[in-house]
Amino acid sequence: MNREAINYVKDAEARVEELRANAEKEIKDIKAGTALRMEKINEQTEHELAAYRKEQQEQVESRLGEDEKVFEEQINEDINRFNATYESEKDRLASRIAEEVLRRYGNS
Protein backbone atom coordinates (compact mmCIF):
# COMPACT_ATOMS: atom_id res chain seq x y z
CA MET A 1 0.00 0.00 0.00
CA ASN A 2 2.82 2.28 0.69
CA ARG A 3 3.96 1.94 -2.89
CA GLU A 4 0.43 2.73 -4.14
CA ALA A 5 0.36 5.89 -2.05
CA ILE A 6 3.73 6.97 -3.42
CA ASN A 7 2.59 6.31 -6.99
CA TYR A 8 -0.67 8.20 -6.31
CA VAL A 9 1.26 11.20 -4.96
CA LYS A 10 3.66 11.09 -7.93
CA ASP A 11 0.72 10.95 -10.34
CA ALA A 12 -0.96 13.82 -8.50
CA GLU A 13 2.25 15.90 -8.66
CA ALA A 14 2.58 15.15 -12.36
CA ARG A 15 -1.02 16.26 -12.94
CA VAL A 16 -0.38 19.41 -10.90
CA GLU A 17 2.70 20.19 -13.00
CA GLU A 18 0.74 19.51 -16.18
CA LEU A 19 -2.10 21.76 -14.98
CA ARG A 20 0.39 24.45 -13.99
CA ALA A 21 2.07 24.26 -17.42
CA ASN A 22 -1.32 24.39 -19.17
CA ALA A 23 -2.38 27.35 -17.02
CA GLU A 24 0.85 29.22 -17.79
CA LYS A 25 0.42 28.51 -21.51
CA GLU A 26 -3.18 29.74 -21.35
CA ILE A 27 -2.10 32.89 -19.51
CA LYS A 28 0.61 33.49 -22.11
CA ASP A 29 -1.90 32.96 -24.94
CA ILE A 30 -4.42 35.29 -23.29
CA LYS A 31 -1.76 37.98 -22.87
CA ALA A 32 -0.68 37.59 -26.50
CA GLY A 33 -4.29 37.77 -27.67
CA THR A 34 -4.94 40.81 -25.52
CA ALA A 35 -1.82 42.51 -26.89
CA LEU A 36 -2.96 41.83 -30.46
CA ARG A 37 -6.45 43.18 -29.75
CA MET A 38 -4.99 46.27 -28.10
CA GLU A 39 -2.71 46.82 -31.09
CA LYS A 40 -5.67 46.52 -33.48
CA ILE A 41 -7.74 48.88 -31.34
CA ASN A 42 -4.88 51.39 -31.25
CA GLU A 43 -4.43 51.17 -35.02
CA GLN A 44 -8.16 51.62 -35.57
CA THR A 45 -8.24 54.55 -33.16
CA GLU A 46 -5.28 56.19 -34.90
CA HIS A 47 -6.93 55.65 -38.27
CA GLU A 48 -10.22 57.15 -37.07
CA LEU A 49 -8.39 60.03 -35.44
CA ALA A 50 -6.47 60.75 -38.65
CA ALA A 51 -9.73 60.69 -40.62
CA TYR A 52 -11.34 63.04 -38.08
CA ARG A 53 -8.40 65.43 -38.23
CA LYS A 54 -8.51 65.41 -42.03
CA GLU A 55 -12.24 66.10 -41.99
CA GLN A 56 -11.79 68.96 -39.52
CA GLN A 57 -8.95 70.42 -41.59
CA GLU A 58 -11.12 70.27 -44.72
CA GLN A 59 -13.95 72.02 -42.90
CA VAL A 60 -11.61 74.74 -41.65
CA GLU A 61 -10.14 75.23 -45.12
CA SER A 62 -13.63 75.38 -46.61
CA ARG A 63 -14.74 77.99 -44.09
CA LEU A 64 -11.56 79.98 -44.68
CA GLY A 65 -12.16 79.86 -48.42
CA GLU A 66 -15.70 81.10 -47.95
CA ASP A 67 -14.54 83.88 -45.63
CA GLU A 68 -11.84 84.85 -48.13
CA LYS A 69 -14.45 85.13 -50.89
CA VAL A 70 -16.67 87.29 -48.67
CA PHE A 71 -13.76 89.56 -47.75
CA GLU A 72 -12.70 89.83 -51.38
CA GLU A 73 -16.26 90.78 -52.36
CA GLN A 74 -16.36 93.39 -49.59
CA ILE A 75 -13.02 94.80 -50.71
CA ASN A 76 -14.19 94.98 -54.33
CA GLU A 77 -17.40 96.70 -53.23
CA ASP A 78 -15.37 99.22 -51.21
CA ILE A 79 -13.02 99.82 -54.17
CA ASN A 80 -15.97 100.37 -56.49
CA ARG A 81 -17.65 102.68 -53.98
CA PHE A 82 -14.47 104.73 -53.50
CA ASN A 83 -13.88 104.90 -57.27
CA ALA A 84 -17.46 106.00 -57.84
CA THR A 85 -17.14 108.66 -55.14
CA TYR A 86 -13.83 109.84 -56.63
CA GLU A 87 -15.28 110.02 -60.13
CA SER A 88 -18.33 111.92 -58.96
CA GLU A 89 -16.28 114.38 -56.91
CA LYS A 90 -13.14 114.85 -59.06
CA ASP A 91 -14.59 117.71 -61.14
CA ARG A 92 -15.72 119.48 -57.99
CA LEU A 93 -12.26 118.92 -56.47
CA ALA A 94 -10.57 120.30 -59.60
CA SER A 95 -12.78 123.38 -59.44
CA ARG A 96 -11.97 123.89 -55.75
CA ILE A 97 -8.25 123.55 -56.45
CA ALA A 98 -8.49 126.07 -59.28
CA GLU A 99 -10.42 128.48 -57.05
CA GLU A 100 -7.82 128.12 -54.28
CA VAL A 101 -4.92 128.67 -56.70
CA LEU A 102 -6.61 131.76 -58.09
CA ARG A 103 -7.36 133.03 -54.61
CA ARG A 104 -3.78 132.58 -53.42
CA TYR A 105 -1.88 133.64 -56.49
CA GLY A 106 -4.41 135.86 -58.14
CA ASN A 107 -5.09 136.31 -61.82
CA SER A 108 -1.55 136.71 -62.97
Short mmCIF file of N, CA and C in Angstrom, two decimals, residues 1-104:
data_model
loop_
_atom_site.label_atom_id
_atom_site.label_comp_id
_atom_site.label_asym_id
_atom_site.label_seq_id
_atom_site.Cartn_x
_atom_site.Cartn_y
_atom_site.Cartn_z
N MET A 1 0.81 -1.19 0.00
CA MET A 1 0.00 0.00 0.00
C MET A 1 0.85 1.25 0.00
N ASN A 2 1.94 1.15 0.62
CA ASN A 2 2.82 2.28 0.69
C ASN A 2 3.27 2.69 -0.71
N ARG A 3 3.53 1.67 -1.52
CA ARG A 3 3.96 1.94 -2.89
C ARG A 3 2.81 2.57 -3.68
N GLU A 4 1.59 2.15 -3.46
CA GLU A 4 0.43 2.73 -4.14
C GLU A 4 0.25 4.19 -3.75
N ALA A 5 0.48 4.51 -2.51
CA ALA A 5 0.36 5.89 -2.05
C ALA A 5 1.42 6.75 -2.70
N ILE A 6 2.64 6.22 -2.78
CA ILE A 6 3.73 6.97 -3.42
C ILE A 6 3.42 7.19 -4.88
N ASN A 7 2.94 6.16 -5.57
CA ASN A 7 2.59 6.31 -6.99
C ASN A 7 1.44 7.30 -7.16
N TYR A 8 0.46 7.28 -6.26
CA TYR A 8 -0.67 8.20 -6.31
C TYR A 8 -0.19 9.64 -6.15
N VAL A 9 0.72 9.85 -5.20
CA VAL A 9 1.26 11.20 -4.96
C VAL A 9 2.06 11.65 -6.17
N LYS A 10 2.87 10.74 -6.74
CA LYS A 10 3.66 11.09 -7.93
C LYS A 10 2.74 11.44 -9.09
N ASP A 11 1.69 10.66 -9.27
CA ASP A 11 0.72 10.95 -10.34
C ASP A 11 0.05 12.30 -10.09
N ALA A 12 -0.32 12.55 -8.85
CA ALA A 12 -0.96 13.82 -8.50
C ALA A 12 -0.01 14.98 -8.76
N GLU A 13 1.26 14.85 -8.40
CA GLU A 13 2.25 15.90 -8.66
C GLU A 13 2.44 16.11 -10.15
N ALA A 14 2.44 15.04 -10.90
CA ALA A 14 2.58 15.15 -12.36
C ALA A 14 1.37 15.88 -12.95
N ARG A 15 0.18 15.56 -12.46
CA ARG A 15 -1.02 16.26 -12.94
C ARG A 15 -0.99 17.73 -12.56
N VAL A 16 -0.51 18.02 -11.34
CA VAL A 16 -0.38 19.41 -10.90
C VAL A 16 0.59 20.15 -11.80
N GLU A 17 1.70 19.54 -12.12
CA GLU A 17 2.70 20.19 -13.00
C GLU A 17 2.11 20.39 -14.40
N GLU A 18 1.37 19.39 -14.87
CA GLU A 18 0.74 19.51 -16.18
C GLU A 18 -0.30 20.63 -16.17
N LEU A 19 -1.11 20.69 -15.11
CA LEU A 19 -2.10 21.76 -14.98
C LEU A 19 -1.43 23.12 -14.88
N ARG A 20 -0.35 23.19 -14.14
CA ARG A 20 0.39 24.45 -13.99
C ARG A 20 0.94 24.90 -15.35
N ALA A 21 1.52 23.94 -16.10
CA ALA A 21 2.07 24.26 -17.42
C ALA A 21 0.96 24.72 -18.36
N ASN A 22 -0.18 24.00 -18.32
CA ASN A 22 -1.32 24.39 -19.17
C ASN A 22 -1.84 25.78 -18.78
N ALA A 23 -1.91 26.05 -17.49
CA ALA A 23 -2.38 27.35 -17.02
C ALA A 23 -1.43 28.46 -17.47
N GLU A 24 -0.13 28.21 -17.35
CA GLU A 24 0.85 29.22 -17.79
C GLU A 24 0.77 29.44 -19.29
N LYS A 25 0.56 28.37 -20.06
CA LYS A 25 0.42 28.51 -21.51
C LYS A 25 -0.85 29.31 -21.83
N GLU A 26 -1.94 29.00 -21.14
CA GLU A 26 -3.18 29.74 -21.35
C GLU A 26 -3.01 31.21 -21.01
N ILE A 27 -2.35 31.50 -19.91
CA ILE A 27 -2.10 32.89 -19.51
C ILE A 27 -1.27 33.60 -20.57
N LYS A 28 -0.25 32.92 -21.07
CA LYS A 28 0.61 33.49 -22.11
C LYS A 28 -0.21 33.75 -23.38
N ASP A 29 -1.06 32.79 -23.76
CA ASP A 29 -1.90 32.96 -24.94
C ASP A 29 -2.89 34.11 -24.76
N ILE A 30 -3.47 34.19 -23.57
CA ILE A 30 -4.42 35.29 -23.29
C ILE A 30 -3.72 36.63 -23.38
N LYS A 31 -2.51 36.72 -22.81
CA LYS A 31 -1.76 37.98 -22.87
C LYS A 31 -1.42 38.34 -24.31
N ALA A 32 -1.00 37.33 -25.10
CA ALA A 32 -0.68 37.59 -26.50
C ALA A 32 -1.92 38.05 -27.26
N GLY A 33 -3.04 37.37 -27.02
CA GLY A 33 -4.29 37.77 -27.67
C GLY A 33 -4.72 39.17 -27.28
N THR A 34 -4.58 39.48 -26.01
CA THR A 34 -4.94 40.81 -25.52
C THR A 34 -4.04 41.87 -26.16
N ALA A 35 -2.76 41.56 -26.27
CA ALA A 35 -1.82 42.51 -26.89
C ALA A 35 -2.20 42.75 -28.35
N LEU A 36 -2.55 41.68 -29.06
CA LEU A 36 -2.96 41.83 -30.46
C LEU A 36 -4.24 42.67 -30.57
N ARG A 37 -5.21 42.39 -29.71
CA ARG A 37 -6.45 43.18 -29.75
C ARG A 37 -6.18 44.64 -29.43
N MET A 38 -5.33 44.88 -28.45
CA MET A 38 -4.99 46.27 -28.10
C MET A 38 -4.30 46.96 -29.27
N GLU A 39 -3.42 46.24 -29.94
CA GLU A 39 -2.71 46.82 -31.09
C GLU A 39 -3.71 47.16 -32.19
N LYS A 40 -4.65 46.25 -32.46
CA LYS A 40 -5.67 46.52 -33.48
C LYS A 40 -6.55 47.70 -33.09
N ILE A 41 -6.92 47.76 -31.82
CA ILE A 41 -7.74 48.88 -31.34
C ILE A 41 -6.98 50.20 -31.47
N ASN A 42 -5.69 50.18 -31.12
CA ASN A 42 -4.88 51.39 -31.25
C ASN A 42 -4.75 51.81 -32.71
N GLU A 43 -4.53 50.84 -33.60
CA GLU A 43 -4.43 51.17 -35.02
C GLU A 43 -5.74 51.75 -35.54
N GLN A 44 -6.86 51.13 -35.14
CA GLN A 44 -8.16 51.62 -35.57
C GLN A 44 -8.42 53.02 -35.02
N THR A 45 -8.06 53.23 -33.77
CA THR A 45 -8.24 54.55 -33.16
C THR A 45 -7.40 55.60 -33.88
N GLU A 46 -6.15 55.25 -34.18
CA GLU A 46 -5.28 56.19 -34.90
C GLU A 46 -5.85 56.49 -36.29
N HIS A 47 -6.35 55.46 -36.95
CA HIS A 47 -6.93 55.65 -38.27
C HIS A 47 -8.15 56.57 -38.20
N GLU A 48 -9.03 56.32 -37.24
CA GLU A 48 -10.22 57.15 -37.07
C GLU A 48 -9.85 58.57 -36.68
N LEU A 49 -8.84 58.70 -35.84
CA LEU A 49 -8.39 60.03 -35.44
C LEU A 49 -7.80 60.79 -36.62
N ALA A 50 -7.03 60.10 -37.46
CA ALA A 50 -6.47 60.75 -38.65
C ALA A 50 -7.59 61.19 -39.59
N ALA A 51 -8.60 60.33 -39.76
CA ALA A 51 -9.73 60.69 -40.62
C ALA A 51 -10.48 61.89 -40.05
N TYR A 52 -10.66 61.92 -38.74
CA TYR A 52 -11.34 63.04 -38.08
C TYR A 52 -10.55 64.33 -38.26
N ARG A 53 -9.24 64.23 -38.06
CA ARG A 53 -8.40 65.43 -38.23
C ARG A 53 -8.47 65.94 -39.66
N LYS A 54 -8.43 65.01 -40.62
CA LYS A 54 -8.51 65.41 -42.03
C LYS A 54 -9.84 66.09 -42.31
N GLU A 55 -10.92 65.52 -41.79
CA GLU A 55 -12.24 66.10 -41.99
C GLU A 55 -12.32 67.49 -41.38
N GLN A 56 -11.79 67.65 -40.17
CA GLN A 56 -11.79 68.96 -39.52
C GLN A 56 -10.96 69.96 -40.31
N GLN A 57 -9.81 69.53 -40.80
CA GLN A 57 -8.95 70.42 -41.59
C GLN A 57 -9.67 70.85 -42.86
N GLU A 58 -10.37 69.92 -43.51
CA GLU A 58 -11.12 70.27 -44.72
C GLU A 58 -12.23 71.27 -44.41
N GLN A 59 -12.89 71.08 -43.28
CA GLN A 59 -13.95 72.02 -42.90
C GLN A 59 -13.37 73.40 -42.63
N VAL A 60 -12.25 73.46 -41.94
CA VAL A 60 -11.61 74.74 -41.65
C VAL A 60 -11.19 75.42 -42.95
N GLU A 61 -10.57 74.65 -43.85
CA GLU A 61 -10.14 75.23 -45.12
C GLU A 61 -11.33 75.72 -45.94
N SER A 62 -12.43 74.96 -45.89
CA SER A 62 -13.63 75.38 -46.61
C SER A 62 -14.17 76.68 -46.05
N ARG A 63 -14.26 76.76 -44.72
CA ARG A 63 -14.74 77.99 -44.09
C ARG A 63 -13.82 79.17 -44.39
N LEU A 64 -12.50 78.91 -44.37
CA LEU A 64 -11.56 79.98 -44.68
C LEU A 64 -11.73 80.44 -46.12
N GLY A 65 -11.93 79.50 -47.02
CA GLY A 65 -12.16 79.86 -48.42
C GLY A 65 -13.40 80.71 -48.59
N GLU A 66 -14.46 80.32 -47.89
CA GLU A 66 -15.70 81.10 -47.95
C GLU A 66 -15.49 82.50 -47.38
N ASP A 67 -14.81 82.58 -46.24
CA ASP A 67 -14.54 83.88 -45.63
C ASP A 67 -13.68 84.74 -46.56
N GLU A 68 -12.71 84.11 -47.21
CA GLU A 68 -11.84 84.85 -48.13
C GLU A 68 -12.65 85.43 -49.28
N LYS A 69 -13.59 84.63 -49.81
CA LYS A 69 -14.45 85.13 -50.89
C LYS A 69 -15.29 86.31 -50.42
N VAL A 70 -15.85 86.20 -49.21
CA VAL A 70 -16.67 87.29 -48.67
C VAL A 70 -15.83 88.56 -48.50
N PHE A 71 -14.63 88.39 -47.94
CA PHE A 71 -13.76 89.56 -47.75
C PHE A 71 -13.36 90.17 -49.08
N GLU A 72 -13.08 89.32 -50.06
CA GLU A 72 -12.70 89.83 -51.38
C GLU A 72 -13.86 90.60 -52.00
N GLU A 73 -15.08 90.07 -51.85
CA GLU A 73 -16.26 90.78 -52.36
C GLU A 73 -16.43 92.12 -51.66
N GLN A 74 -16.23 92.14 -50.34
CA GLN A 74 -16.36 93.39 -49.59
C GLN A 74 -15.30 94.40 -50.05
N ILE A 75 -14.09 93.91 -50.25
CA ILE A 75 -13.02 94.80 -50.71
C ILE A 75 -13.35 95.37 -52.09
N ASN A 76 -13.83 94.50 -52.99
CA ASN A 76 -14.19 94.98 -54.33
C ASN A 76 -15.33 95.99 -54.26
N GLU A 77 -16.31 95.74 -53.40
CA GLU A 77 -17.40 96.70 -53.23
C GLU A 77 -16.86 98.04 -52.71
N ASP A 78 -15.95 97.99 -51.74
CA ASP A 78 -15.37 99.22 -51.21
C ASP A 78 -14.57 99.95 -52.29
N ILE A 79 -13.80 99.20 -53.08
CA ILE A 79 -13.02 99.82 -54.17
C ILE A 79 -13.97 100.49 -55.16
N ASN A 80 -15.02 99.79 -55.54
CA ASN A 80 -15.97 100.37 -56.49
C ASN A 80 -16.65 101.61 -55.92
N ARG A 81 -17.01 101.54 -54.63
CA ARG A 81 -17.65 102.68 -53.98
C ARG A 81 -16.70 103.88 -53.93
N PHE A 82 -15.44 103.63 -53.56
CA PHE A 82 -14.47 104.73 -53.50
C PHE A 82 -14.20 105.29 -54.89
N ASN A 83 -14.10 104.42 -55.90
CA ASN A 83 -13.88 104.90 -57.27
C ASN A 83 -15.07 105.73 -57.75
N ALA A 84 -16.27 105.25 -57.43
CA ALA A 84 -17.46 106.00 -57.84
C ALA A 84 -17.49 107.36 -57.15
N THR A 85 -17.17 107.39 -55.88
CA THR A 85 -17.14 108.66 -55.14
C THR A 85 -16.08 109.58 -55.73
N TYR A 86 -14.91 109.02 -56.05
CA TYR A 86 -13.83 109.84 -56.63
C TYR A 86 -14.28 110.41 -57.96
N GLU A 87 -14.85 109.56 -58.82
CA GLU A 87 -15.28 110.02 -60.13
C GLU A 87 -16.34 111.11 -60.02
N SER A 88 -17.26 110.93 -59.08
CA SER A 88 -18.33 111.92 -58.96
C SER A 88 -17.83 113.23 -58.35
N GLU A 89 -16.76 113.18 -57.60
CA GLU A 89 -16.28 114.38 -56.91
C GLU A 89 -15.03 114.99 -57.53
N LYS A 90 -14.41 114.33 -58.55
CA LYS A 90 -13.14 114.85 -59.06
C LYS A 90 -13.29 116.20 -59.76
N ASP A 91 -14.39 116.41 -60.49
CA ASP A 91 -14.59 117.71 -61.14
C ASP A 91 -14.78 118.80 -60.10
N ARG A 92 -15.52 118.50 -59.06
CA ARG A 92 -15.72 119.48 -57.99
C ARG A 92 -14.38 119.79 -57.32
N LEU A 93 -13.57 118.73 -57.09
CA LEU A 93 -12.26 118.92 -56.47
C LEU A 93 -11.36 119.77 -57.37
N ALA A 94 -11.38 119.51 -58.68
CA ALA A 94 -10.57 120.30 -59.60
C ALA A 94 -10.99 121.77 -59.56
N SER A 95 -12.29 122.01 -59.51
CA SER A 95 -12.78 123.38 -59.44
C SER A 95 -12.32 124.05 -58.15
N ARG A 96 -12.40 123.32 -57.04
CA ARG A 96 -11.97 123.89 -55.75
C ARG A 96 -10.49 124.20 -55.76
N ILE A 97 -9.70 123.31 -56.37
CA ILE A 97 -8.25 123.55 -56.45
C ILE A 97 -7.98 124.80 -57.29
N ALA A 98 -8.67 124.89 -58.42
CA ALA A 98 -8.49 126.07 -59.28
C ALA A 98 -8.89 127.34 -58.55
N GLU A 99 -9.99 127.31 -57.82
CA GLU A 99 -10.42 128.48 -57.05
C GLU A 99 -9.37 128.85 -56.01
N GLU A 100 -8.82 127.86 -55.32
CA GLU A 100 -7.82 128.12 -54.28
C GLU A 100 -6.55 128.70 -54.88
N VAL A 101 -6.12 128.16 -56.04
CA VAL A 101 -4.92 128.67 -56.70
C VAL A 101 -5.16 130.14 -57.11
N LEU A 102 -6.30 130.39 -57.68
CA LEU A 102 -6.61 131.76 -58.09
C LEU A 102 -6.67 132.69 -56.89
N ARG A 103 -7.24 132.23 -55.80
CA ARG A 103 -7.36 133.03 -54.61
C ARG A 103 -5.97 133.36 -54.04
N ARG A 104 -5.10 132.36 -54.00
CA ARG A 104 -3.78 132.58 -53.42
C ARG A 104 -2.86 133.39 -54.34
#
